[in-house]
């Protein structure tokens, strides 16, 4: 089985990612997702693009993983595709966090 998370876990990641980015950009995170994405895009288009790519990649991984659990979960091709998506998802997460850390460093 490829899913180590639930639908609720997935939704939490998708909903919280824009809030986390908004906070790093100094924006209010107490808005709906669509408004947050607009605000992020207005303040920093590169951050918005990286966030969108992360969400798209994460969603592609989730949907492929869900589909795999419904079919032949032992298929080597499916396993390879999912591994590639996991790697891509990690790369997008790293790119987004690296950009935010360089442009909007946190103060401890």
PDB file of C-alpha atoms in Angstrom, residues 16-104:
ATOM      1  CA  UNK A  16      -2.161  24.523   5.528  1.00  0.00           C
ATOM      2  CA  UNK A  17       0.564  25.051   2.907  1.00  0.00           C
ATOM      3  CA  UNK A  18      -0.905  28.400   1.724  1.00  0.00           C
ATOM      4  CA  UNK A  19      -1.354  29.527   5.350  1.00  0.00           C
ATOM      5  CA  UNK A  20       2.269  28.721   6.155  1.00  0.00           C
ATOM      6  CA  UNK A  21       3.517  30.597   3.090  1.00  0.00           C
ATOM      7  CA  UNK A  22       1.232  33.559   3.843  1.00  0.00           C
ATOM      8  CA  UNK A  23       2.596  33.806   7.387  1.00  0.00           C
ATOM      9  CA  UNK A  24       6.185  33.738   6.081  1.00  0.00           C
ATOM     10  CA  UNK A  25       5.310  36.588   3.704  1.00  0.00           C
ATOM     11  CA  UNK A  26       3.823  38.597   6.575  1.00  0.00           C
ATOM     12  CA  UNK A  27       0.245  38.181   5.371  1.00  0.00           C
ATOM     13  CA  UNK A  28      -2.809  37.302   7.411  1.00  0.00           C
ATOM     14  CA  UNK A  29      -3.386  33.565   7.240  1.00  0.00           C
ATOM     15  CA  UNK A  30      -6.989  33.878   8.443  1.00  0.00           C
ATOM     16  CA  UNK A  31      -8.498  33.834   4.954  1.00  0.00           C
ATOM     17  CA  UNK A  32      -9.936  31.196   2.648  1.00  0.00           C
ATOM     18  CA  UNK A  33      -7.506  29.323   0.416  1.00  0.00           C
ATOM     19  CA  UNK A  34      -8.435  31.145  -2.815  1.00  0.00           C
ATOM     20  CA  UNK A  35      -7.987  34.567  -1.224  1.00  0.00           C
ATOM     21  CA  UNK A  36      -4.713  33.484   0.358  1.00  0.00           C
ATOM     22  CA  UNK A  37      -3.366  32.354  -3.009  1.00  0.00           C
ATOM     23  CA  UNK A  38      -4.334  35.731  -4.535  1.00  0.00           C
ATOM     24  CA  UNK A  39      -2.663  37.626  -1.683  1.00  0.00           C
ATOM     25  CA  UNK A  40       0.489  35.511  -1.938  1.00  0.00           C
ATOM     26  CA  UNK A  41       0.610  36.041  -5.707  1.00  0.00           C
ATOM     27  CA  UNK A  42       0.214  39.804  -5.263  1.00  0.00           C
ATOM     28  CA  UNK A  43       3.077  39.955  -2.776  1.00  0.00           C
ATOM     29  CA  UNK A  44       5.496  37.434  -4.324  1.00  0.00           C
ATOM     30  CA  UNK A  45       4.813  35.741  -7.643  1.00  0.00           C
ATOM     31  CA  UNK A  46       7.737  33.342  -7.335  1.00  0.00           C
ATOM     32  CA  UNK A  47       6.552  32.123  -3.923  1.00  0.00           C
ATOM     33  CA  UNK A  48       3.044  31.737  -5.359  1.00  0.00           C
ATOM     34  CA  UNK A  49       4.374  29.749  -8.308  1.00  0.00           C
ATOM     35  CA  UNK A  50       6.427  27.455  -6.098  1.00  0.00           C
ATOM     36  CA  UNK A  51       3.463  26.947  -3.760  1.00  0.00           C
ATOM     37  CA  UNK A  52       1.152  26.140  -6.664  1.00  0.00           C
ATOM     38  CA  UNK A  53       3.673  23.681  -8.107  1.00  0.00           C
ATOM     39  CA  UNK A  54       4.051  22.037  -4.669  1.00  0.00           C
ATOM     40  CA  UNK A  55       0.267  21.691  -4.300  1.00  0.00           C
ATOM     41  CA  UNK A  56      -0.095  20.356  -7.857  1.00  0.00           C
ATOM     42  CA  UNK A  57       2.713  17.829  -7.359  1.00  0.00           C
ATOM     43  CA  UNK A  58       1.369  16.769  -3.966  1.00  0.00           C
ATOM     44  CA  UNK A  59      -2.101  16.308  -5.475  1.00  0.00           C
ATOM     45  CA  UNK A  60      -0.722  14.301  -8.396  1.00  0.00           C
ATOM     46  CA  UNK A  61       1.090  12.000  -5.952  1.00  0.00           C
ATOM     47  CA  UNK A  62      -2.042  11.629  -3.797  1.00  0.00           C
ATOM     48  CA  UNK A  63      -4.339  10.845  -6.716  1.00  0.00           C
ATOM     49  CA  UNK A  64      -1.879   8.363  -8.241  1.00  0.00           C
ATOM     50  CA  UNK A  65      -1.403   6.671  -4.870  1.00  0.00           C
ATOM     51  CA  UNK A  66      -5.159   6.426  -4.319  1.00  0.00           C
ATOM     52  CA  UNK A  67      -5.650   4.957  -7.789  1.00  0.00           C
ATOM     53  CA  UNK A  68      -2.869   2.435  -7.148  1.00  0.00           C
ATOM     54  CA  UNK A  69      -4.608   1.137  -4.039  1.00  0.00           C
ATOM     55  CA  UNK A  70      -7.688   0.415  -6.161  1.00  0.00           C
ATOM     56  CA  UNK A  71      -5.816  -1.568  -8.802  1.00  0.00           C
ATOM     57  CA  UNK A  72      -2.712  -3.698  -9.074  1.00  0.00           C
ATOM     58  CA  UNK A  73      -0.720  -2.258  -6.185  1.00  0.00           C
ATOM     59  CA  UNK A  74       2.180  -4.590  -6.935  1.00  0.00           C
ATOM     60  CA  UNK A  75       2.838  -3.240 -10.397  1.00  0.00           C
ATOM     61  CA  UNK A  76       6.467  -2.220 -10.729  1.00  0.00           C
ATOM     62  CA  UNK A  77       5.501   0.569 -13.139  1.00  0.00           C
ATOM     63  CA  UNK A  78       3.042   2.044 -10.652  1.00  0.00           C
ATOM     64  CA  UNK A  79       5.588   1.764  -7.858  1.00  0.00           C
ATOM     65  CA  UNK A  80       8.200   3.544  -9.990  1.00  0.00           C
ATOM     66  CA  UNK A  81       5.751   6.306 -10.935  1.00  0.00           C
ATOM     67  CA  UNK A  82       4.798   6.858  -7.324  1.00  0.00           C
ATOM     68  CA  UNK A  83       8.445   6.949  -6.275  1.00  0.00           C
ATOM     69  CA  UNK A  84       9.153   9.572  -8.947  1.00  0.00           C
ATOM     70  CA  UNK A  85       6.219  11.638  -7.685  1.00  0.00           C
ATOM     71  CA  UNK A  86       7.441  11.313  -4.094  1.00  0.00           C
ATOM     72  CA  UNK A  87      10.859  12.557  -5.213  1.00  0.00           C
ATOM     73  CA  UNK A  88       9.300  15.412  -7.207  1.00  0.00           C
ATOM     74  CA  UNK A  89       7.082  16.338  -4.261  1.00  0.00           C
ATOM     75  CA  UNK A  90      10.150  16.463  -2.010  1.00  0.00           C
ATOM     76  CA  UNK A  91      12.046  18.588  -4.522  1.00  0.00           C
ATOM     77  CA  UNK A  92       9.171  21.081  -4.759  1.00  0.00           C
ATOM     78  CA  UNK A  93       8.882  21.246  -0.975  1.00  0.00           C
ATOM     79  CA  UNK A  94      12.631  21.859  -0.688  1.00  0.00           C
ATOM     80  CA  UNK A  95      12.564  24.518  -3.421  1.00  0.00           C
ATOM     81  CA  UNK A  96       9.670  26.335  -1.745  1.00  0.00           C
ATOM     82  CA  UNK A  97      11.233  26.222   1.718  1.00  0.00           C
ATOM     83  CA  UNK A  98      14.668  27.238   0.418  1.00  0.00           C
ATOM     84  CA  UNK A  99      13.163  30.226  -1.365  1.00  0.00           C
ATOM     85  CA  UNK A 100      11.151  31.269   1.691  1.00  0.00           C
ATOM     86  CA  UNK A 101      14.195  30.864   3.948  1.00  0.00           C
ATOM     87  CA  UNK A 102      16.342  33.009   1.661  1.00  0.00           C
ATOM     88  CA  UNK A 103      13.766  35.751   1.082  1.00  0.00           C
ATOM     89  CA  UNK A 104      11.811  35.687   4.350  1.00  0.00           C
TER      90      UNK A 104
END
